Coordinates of C-alpha atoms and ligand atoms in Angstrom, one line a residue:
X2 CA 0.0 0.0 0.0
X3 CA 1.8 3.3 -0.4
X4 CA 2.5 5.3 2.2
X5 CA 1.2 9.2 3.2
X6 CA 2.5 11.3 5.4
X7 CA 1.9 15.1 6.0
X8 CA 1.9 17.4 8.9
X9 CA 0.9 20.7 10.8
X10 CA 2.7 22.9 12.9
X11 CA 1.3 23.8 16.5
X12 CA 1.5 27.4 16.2
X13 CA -1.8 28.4 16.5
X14 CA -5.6 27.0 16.0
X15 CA -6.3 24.7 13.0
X16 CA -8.1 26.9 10.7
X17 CA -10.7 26.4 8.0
X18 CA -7.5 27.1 5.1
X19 CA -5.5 23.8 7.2
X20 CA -8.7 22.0 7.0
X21 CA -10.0 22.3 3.2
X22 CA -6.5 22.2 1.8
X23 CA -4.8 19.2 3.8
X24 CA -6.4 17.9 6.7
X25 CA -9.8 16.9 4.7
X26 CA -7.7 14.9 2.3
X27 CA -6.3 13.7 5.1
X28 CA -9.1 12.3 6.4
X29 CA -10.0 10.9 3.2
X30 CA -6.8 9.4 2.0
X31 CA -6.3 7.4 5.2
X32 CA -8.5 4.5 4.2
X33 CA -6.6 4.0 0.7
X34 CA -3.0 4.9 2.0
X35 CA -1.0 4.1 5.0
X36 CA -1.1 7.0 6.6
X37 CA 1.1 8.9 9.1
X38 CA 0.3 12.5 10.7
X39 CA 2.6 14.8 12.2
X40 CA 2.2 17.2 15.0
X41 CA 5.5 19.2 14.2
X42 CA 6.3 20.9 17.3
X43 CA 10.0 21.3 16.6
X44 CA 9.0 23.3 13.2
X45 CA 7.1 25.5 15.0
X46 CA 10.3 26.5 17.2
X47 CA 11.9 27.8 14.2
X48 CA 10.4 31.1 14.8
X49 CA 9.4 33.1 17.8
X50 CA 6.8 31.4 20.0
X51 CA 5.4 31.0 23.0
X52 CA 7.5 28.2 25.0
X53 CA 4.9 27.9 27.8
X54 CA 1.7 27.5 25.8
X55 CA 3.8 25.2 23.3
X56 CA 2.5 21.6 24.7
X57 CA -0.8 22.7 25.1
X58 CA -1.1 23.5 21.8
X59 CA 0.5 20.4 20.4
X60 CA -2.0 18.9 22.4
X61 CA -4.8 21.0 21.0
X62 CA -3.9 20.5 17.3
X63 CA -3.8 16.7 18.1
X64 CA -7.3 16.9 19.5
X65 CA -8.9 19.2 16.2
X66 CA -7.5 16.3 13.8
X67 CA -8.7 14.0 15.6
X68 CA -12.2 15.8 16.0
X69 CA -11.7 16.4 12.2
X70 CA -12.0 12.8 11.2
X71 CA -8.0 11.6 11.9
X72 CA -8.8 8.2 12.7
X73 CA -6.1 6.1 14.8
X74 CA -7.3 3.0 13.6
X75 CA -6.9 4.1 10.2
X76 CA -3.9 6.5 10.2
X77 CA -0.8 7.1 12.4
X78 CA -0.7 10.6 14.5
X79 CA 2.0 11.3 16.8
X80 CA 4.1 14.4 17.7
X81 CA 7.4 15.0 16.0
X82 CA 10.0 15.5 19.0
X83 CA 8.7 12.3 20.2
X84 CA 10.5 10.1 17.5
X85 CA 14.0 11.7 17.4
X86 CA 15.2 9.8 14.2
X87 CA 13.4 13.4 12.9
X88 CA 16.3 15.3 14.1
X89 CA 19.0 12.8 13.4
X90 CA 18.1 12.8 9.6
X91 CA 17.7 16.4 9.5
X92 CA 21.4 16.2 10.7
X93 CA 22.4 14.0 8.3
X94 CA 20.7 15.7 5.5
X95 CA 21.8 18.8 5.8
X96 CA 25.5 17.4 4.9
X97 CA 23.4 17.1 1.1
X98 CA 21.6 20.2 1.2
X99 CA 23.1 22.8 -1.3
X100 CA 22.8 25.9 1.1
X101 CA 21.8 28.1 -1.9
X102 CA 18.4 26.0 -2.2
X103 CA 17.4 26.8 1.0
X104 CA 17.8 30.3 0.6
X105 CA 15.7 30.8 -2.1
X106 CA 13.0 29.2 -0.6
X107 CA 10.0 31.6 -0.3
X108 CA 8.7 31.1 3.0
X109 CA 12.1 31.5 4.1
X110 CA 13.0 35.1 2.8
X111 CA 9.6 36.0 3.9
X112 CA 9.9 34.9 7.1
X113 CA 13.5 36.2 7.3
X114 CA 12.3 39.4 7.6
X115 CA 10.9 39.5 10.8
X116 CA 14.2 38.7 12.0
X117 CA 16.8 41.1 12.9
X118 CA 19.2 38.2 13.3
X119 CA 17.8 35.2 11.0
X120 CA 17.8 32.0 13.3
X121 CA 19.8 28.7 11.8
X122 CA 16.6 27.0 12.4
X123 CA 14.6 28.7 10.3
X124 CA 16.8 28.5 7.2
X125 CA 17.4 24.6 7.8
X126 CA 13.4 24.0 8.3
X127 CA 12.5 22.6 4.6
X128 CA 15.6 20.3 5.7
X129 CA 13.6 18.7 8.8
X130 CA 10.2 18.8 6.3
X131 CA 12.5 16.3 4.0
X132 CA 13.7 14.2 6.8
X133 CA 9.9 13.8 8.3
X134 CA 8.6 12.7 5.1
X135 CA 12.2 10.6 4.0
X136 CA 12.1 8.8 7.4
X137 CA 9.0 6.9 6.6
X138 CA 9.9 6.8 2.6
X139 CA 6.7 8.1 2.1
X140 CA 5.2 8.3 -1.5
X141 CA 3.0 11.0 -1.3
X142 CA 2.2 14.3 0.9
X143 CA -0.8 15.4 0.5
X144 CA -0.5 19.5 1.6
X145 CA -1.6 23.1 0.4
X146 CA 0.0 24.7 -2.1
X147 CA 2.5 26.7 -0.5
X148 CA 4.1 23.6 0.5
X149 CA 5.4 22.6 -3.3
X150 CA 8.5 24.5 -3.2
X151 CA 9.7 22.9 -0.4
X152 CA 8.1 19.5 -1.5
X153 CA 10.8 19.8 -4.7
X154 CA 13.6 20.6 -2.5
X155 CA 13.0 17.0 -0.7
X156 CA 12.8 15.2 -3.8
X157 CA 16.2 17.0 -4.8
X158 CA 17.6 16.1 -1.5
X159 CA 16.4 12.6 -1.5
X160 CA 18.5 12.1 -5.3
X161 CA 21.4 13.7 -4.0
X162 CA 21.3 11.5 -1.1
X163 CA 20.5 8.6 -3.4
X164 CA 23.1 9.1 -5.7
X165 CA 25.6 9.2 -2.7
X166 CA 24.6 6.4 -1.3
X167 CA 21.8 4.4 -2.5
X168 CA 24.4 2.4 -3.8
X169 CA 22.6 2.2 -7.6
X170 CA 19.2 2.3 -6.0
X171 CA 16.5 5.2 -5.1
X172 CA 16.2 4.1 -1.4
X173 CA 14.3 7.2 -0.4
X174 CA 11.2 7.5 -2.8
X175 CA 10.9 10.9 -4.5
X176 CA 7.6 11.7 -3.2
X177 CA 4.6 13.6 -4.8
X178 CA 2.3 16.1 -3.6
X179 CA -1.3 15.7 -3.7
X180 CA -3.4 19.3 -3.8
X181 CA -7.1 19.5 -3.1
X182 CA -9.0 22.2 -5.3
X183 CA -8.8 24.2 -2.4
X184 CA -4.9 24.4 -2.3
X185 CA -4.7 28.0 -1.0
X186 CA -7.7 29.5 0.4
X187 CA -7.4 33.1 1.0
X188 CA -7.9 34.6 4.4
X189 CA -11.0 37.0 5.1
X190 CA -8.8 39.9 4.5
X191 CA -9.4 39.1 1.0
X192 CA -5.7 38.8 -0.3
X193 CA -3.1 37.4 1.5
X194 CA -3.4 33.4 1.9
X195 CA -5.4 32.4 5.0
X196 CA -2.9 31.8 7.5
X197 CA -2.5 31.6 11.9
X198 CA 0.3 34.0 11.5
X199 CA -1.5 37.0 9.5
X200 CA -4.7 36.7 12.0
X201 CA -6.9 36.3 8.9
X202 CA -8.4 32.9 9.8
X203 CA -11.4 31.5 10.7
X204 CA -10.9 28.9 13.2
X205 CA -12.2 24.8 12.7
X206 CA -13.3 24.9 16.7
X207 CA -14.4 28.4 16.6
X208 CA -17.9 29.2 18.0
X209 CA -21.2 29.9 15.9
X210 CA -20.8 33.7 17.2
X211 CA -17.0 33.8 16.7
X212 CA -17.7 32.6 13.0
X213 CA -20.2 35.9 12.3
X214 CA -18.1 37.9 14.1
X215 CA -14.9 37.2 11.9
X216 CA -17.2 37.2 8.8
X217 CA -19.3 40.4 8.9
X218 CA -16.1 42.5 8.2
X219 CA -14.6 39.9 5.5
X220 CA -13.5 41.8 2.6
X221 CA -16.1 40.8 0.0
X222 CA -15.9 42.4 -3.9
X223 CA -14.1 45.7 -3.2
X224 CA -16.0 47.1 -6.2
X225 CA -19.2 47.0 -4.8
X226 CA -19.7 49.9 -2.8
X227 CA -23.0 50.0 -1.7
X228 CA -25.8 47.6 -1.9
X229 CA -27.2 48.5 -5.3
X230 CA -23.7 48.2 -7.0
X231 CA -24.0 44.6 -8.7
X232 CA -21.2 42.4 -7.8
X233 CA -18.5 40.4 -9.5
X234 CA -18.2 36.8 -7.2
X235 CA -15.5 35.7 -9.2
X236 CA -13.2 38.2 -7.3
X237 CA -15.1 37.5 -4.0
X238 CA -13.3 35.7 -1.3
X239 CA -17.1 35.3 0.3
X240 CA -18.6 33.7 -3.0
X241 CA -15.2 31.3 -3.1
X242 CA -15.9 30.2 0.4
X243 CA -19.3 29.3 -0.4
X244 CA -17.9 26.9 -2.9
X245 CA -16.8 24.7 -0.1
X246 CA -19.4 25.1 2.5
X247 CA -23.1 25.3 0.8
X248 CA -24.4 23.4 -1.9
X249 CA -24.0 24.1 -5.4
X250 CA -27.8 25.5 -5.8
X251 CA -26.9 28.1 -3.1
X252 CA -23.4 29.2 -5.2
X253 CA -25.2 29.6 -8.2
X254 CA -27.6 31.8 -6.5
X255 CA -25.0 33.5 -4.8
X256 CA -23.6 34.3 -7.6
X257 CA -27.1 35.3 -9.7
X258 CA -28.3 37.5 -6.6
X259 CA -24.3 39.3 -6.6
X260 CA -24.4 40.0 -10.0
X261 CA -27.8 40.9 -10.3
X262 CA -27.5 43.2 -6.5
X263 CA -30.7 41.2 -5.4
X264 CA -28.5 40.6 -2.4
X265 CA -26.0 42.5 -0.5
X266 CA -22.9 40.9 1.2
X267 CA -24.2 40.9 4.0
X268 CA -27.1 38.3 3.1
X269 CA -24.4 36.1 1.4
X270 CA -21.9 36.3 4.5
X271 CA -25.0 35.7 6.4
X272 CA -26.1 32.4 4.2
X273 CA -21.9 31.3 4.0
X274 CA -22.0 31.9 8.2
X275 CA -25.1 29.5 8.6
X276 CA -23.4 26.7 6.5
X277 CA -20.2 26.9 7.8
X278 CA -21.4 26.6 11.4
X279 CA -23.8 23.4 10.5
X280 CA -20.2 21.6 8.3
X281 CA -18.4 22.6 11.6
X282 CA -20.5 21.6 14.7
X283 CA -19.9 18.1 14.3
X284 CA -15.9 18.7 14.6
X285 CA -16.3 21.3 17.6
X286 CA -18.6 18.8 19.6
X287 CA -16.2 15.7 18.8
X288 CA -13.1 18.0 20.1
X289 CA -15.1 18.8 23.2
X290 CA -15.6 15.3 23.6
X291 CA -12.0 14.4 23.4
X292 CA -10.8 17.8 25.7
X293 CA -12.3 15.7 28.4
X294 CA -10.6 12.6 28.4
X295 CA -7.2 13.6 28.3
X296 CA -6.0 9.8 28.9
X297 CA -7.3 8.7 25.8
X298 CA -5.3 11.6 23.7
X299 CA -2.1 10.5 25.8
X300 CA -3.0 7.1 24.8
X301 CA -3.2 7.7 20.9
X302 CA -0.5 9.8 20.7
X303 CA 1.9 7.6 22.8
X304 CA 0.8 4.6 20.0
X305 CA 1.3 6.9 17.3
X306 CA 5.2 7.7 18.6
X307 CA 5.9 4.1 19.2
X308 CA 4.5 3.0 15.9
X309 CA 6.4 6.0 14.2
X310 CA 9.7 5.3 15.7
X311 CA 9.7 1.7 15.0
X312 CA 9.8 2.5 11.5
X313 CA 12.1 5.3 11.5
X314 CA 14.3 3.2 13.2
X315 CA 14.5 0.8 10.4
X316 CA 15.1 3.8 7.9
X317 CA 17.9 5.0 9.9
X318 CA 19.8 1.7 11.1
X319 CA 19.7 1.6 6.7
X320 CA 20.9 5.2 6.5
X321 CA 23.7 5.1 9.4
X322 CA 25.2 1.9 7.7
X323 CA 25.0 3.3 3.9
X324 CA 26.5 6.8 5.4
X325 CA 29.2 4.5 6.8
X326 CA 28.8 5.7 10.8
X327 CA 30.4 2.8 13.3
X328 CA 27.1 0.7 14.7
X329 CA 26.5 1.3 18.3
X330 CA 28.5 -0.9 20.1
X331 CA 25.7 -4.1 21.2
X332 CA 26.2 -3.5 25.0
X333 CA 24.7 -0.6 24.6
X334 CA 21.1 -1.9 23.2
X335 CA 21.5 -5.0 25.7
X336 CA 21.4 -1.9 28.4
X337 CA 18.7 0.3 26.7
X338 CA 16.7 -2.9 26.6
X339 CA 16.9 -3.8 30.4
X340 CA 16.0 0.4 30.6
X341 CA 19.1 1.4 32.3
X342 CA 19.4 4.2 30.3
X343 CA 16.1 5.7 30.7
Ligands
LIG414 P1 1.2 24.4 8.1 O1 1.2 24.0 9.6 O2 1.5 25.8 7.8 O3 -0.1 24.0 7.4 C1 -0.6 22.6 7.5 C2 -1.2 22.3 6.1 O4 -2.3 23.2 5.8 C3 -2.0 23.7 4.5 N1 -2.5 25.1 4.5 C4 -3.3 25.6 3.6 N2 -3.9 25.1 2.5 C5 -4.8 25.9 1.8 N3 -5.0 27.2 2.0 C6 -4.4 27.8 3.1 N4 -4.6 29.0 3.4 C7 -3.5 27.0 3.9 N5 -2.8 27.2 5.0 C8 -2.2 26.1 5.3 C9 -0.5 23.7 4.3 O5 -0.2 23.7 3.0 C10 -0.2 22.4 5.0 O6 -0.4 21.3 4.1 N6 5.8 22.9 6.7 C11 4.5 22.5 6.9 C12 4.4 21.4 8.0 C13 5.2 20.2 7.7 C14 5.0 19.2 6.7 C15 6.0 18.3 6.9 C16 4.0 19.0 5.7 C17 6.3 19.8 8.4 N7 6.8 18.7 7.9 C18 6.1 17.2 6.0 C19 4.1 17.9 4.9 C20 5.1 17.0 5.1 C21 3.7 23.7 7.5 O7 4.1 24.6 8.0 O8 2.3 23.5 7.4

């Protein structure tokens, strides 16, 4: 069966852009695909964050994929720092890495700029994305659209690494993305893509009144003025929502009544806000569900690591011989196994 594996960072909530561009397929892939899920807590220490709140988030994102439809019994989902073949890899990678890839990776010289010094971290993160998604040899990763660029750096890292040492052979898989149709939703600010970090999002647990809230000021068709001035949905973020939320007799009348200025945006935000909240009360009342039994989340994720690390650790006894580093002397897995050195 091939083999999928994606993640999220815990830097924030899991928003609707998260959900319809990855996490839905996601949920929909796992049945076909071995699947594997990452929390990636140690991406999201590349830039400035909040150390204290960190683990609750982790925790938190773990509990909206799960409410989402992440189904242990279908799919692996663990947390990253809790298999550390992810940072040995990235070590070992890096040694491949051309250093001029990395810096011309978008995300990268945007996020360099809020930097007065630019951390290490964040210029080696696309390095850790290859190694979580080398260390299981995945196939695919299914992931928005802003993800590609550093999608074709791990394929490029994977060949050089290959060619070094995959002794005639493509040991690491050059894996493929898979996109949904919605592979970069815009945030309600109308322009920039929807995102935790630009305070543009909507959130997947947020609350019927939060959801109004957030979308009675959305930027709509800036053309459209007042009421009577009929409307172009093609460049409305509103009318592109509606595309994933309400059914397709309720887009084409969104789009009849826009043009036509039988509605204002009001009436369509209000319609969009209605359908949103019915898609996403089944996911908040699940995640309230799991919030209270905290054992059971400890539980999944503490199978997911174990499962995880099993078969990183296969990958890497492979890549520690093939990059020629002495095996561990045996004594010292004779010792680990009796847990002296927990
Ligand atoms: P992250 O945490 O920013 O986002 C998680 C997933 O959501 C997608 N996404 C979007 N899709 C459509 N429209 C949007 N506005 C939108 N915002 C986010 C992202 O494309 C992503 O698929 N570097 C990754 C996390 C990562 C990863 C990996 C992904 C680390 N290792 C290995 C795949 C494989 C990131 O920051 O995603």
């Amino acid at each position: 069966m091939p083999r999928i594996f994606s993640g999220i960072q815990p830097s924030g909530e899991l928003h609707i852009g998260n959900w319809l561009g990855a996490v839905q397929n996601w949920v929909n892939l796992q049945h076909s695909y071995e699947t594997l899920i990452c929390v990636v807590d140690l991406h999201a220490i590349t830039g400035k964050y909040d150390h204290e709140s960190l683990a609750q988030r982790t925790r938190e994102m773990a509990v909206g994929l799960l409410a989402a439809g992440i189904d242990p019994e279908h799919a692996i989902l663990f947390v990253q720092s809790h298999v550390p073949e992810h940072a040995e890899l990235q070590w070992l990678l890096n040694t491949v890495t051309p250093l001029g890839e990395l810096e011309r990776m978008t995300q990268f010289k945007d996020k360099a700029q809020r930097f007065e010094s630019v951390p290490a971290g964040l210029l080696n993160y696309p390095i850790l994305m290859a190694a979580d998604i080398l260390l299981y040899r995945a196939d695919l990763v299914p992931v928005g659209e802003d993800q590609i660029q550093h999608l074709e750096l791990t394929r490029e890292i994977a060949r050089k690494w290959n060619a070094e040492f995959g002794r005639g052979g493509a040991f690491f898989p050059e894996p493929q993305p898979i996109l949904t149709e919605a592979k970069r939703i815009t945030g309600l600010d109308g322009q920039a893509k929807m995102s935790k970090s630009l305070g543009n999002t909507i959130g997947l647990l947020d609350t019927p009144d939060e959801i109004w809230q957030k979308l009675r000021p959305a930027k709509t068709d800036p053309a459209r003025v007042t009421r009577r001035d009929p409307g172009n949905p093609e460049v409305c973020n509103i009318y592109h929502l509606h595309k994933y939320f309400s059914p397709p007799e309720t887009v084409a009348l969104v789009a009849e009544n826009c043009r036509g200025a039988k509605w204002g945006c009001l009436d369509c935000k209000r319609v969009l806000a209605d359908n949103m909240i019915a898609a996403l009360k089944p996911i908040r009342e699940r995640a309230f569900e799991l919030q209270e039994q905290p054992d059971r989340l400890e539980e999944i994720l503490g199978d997911g690591a174990l499962t995880a690390r099993r078969m990183a650790g296969e990958t890497m006894r492979e890549v520690r011989l093939r990059m020629g580093l002495l095996a561990a002397p045996s004594a010292m897995s004779s010792r680990a196994q009796r847990g002296l050195d927990s």
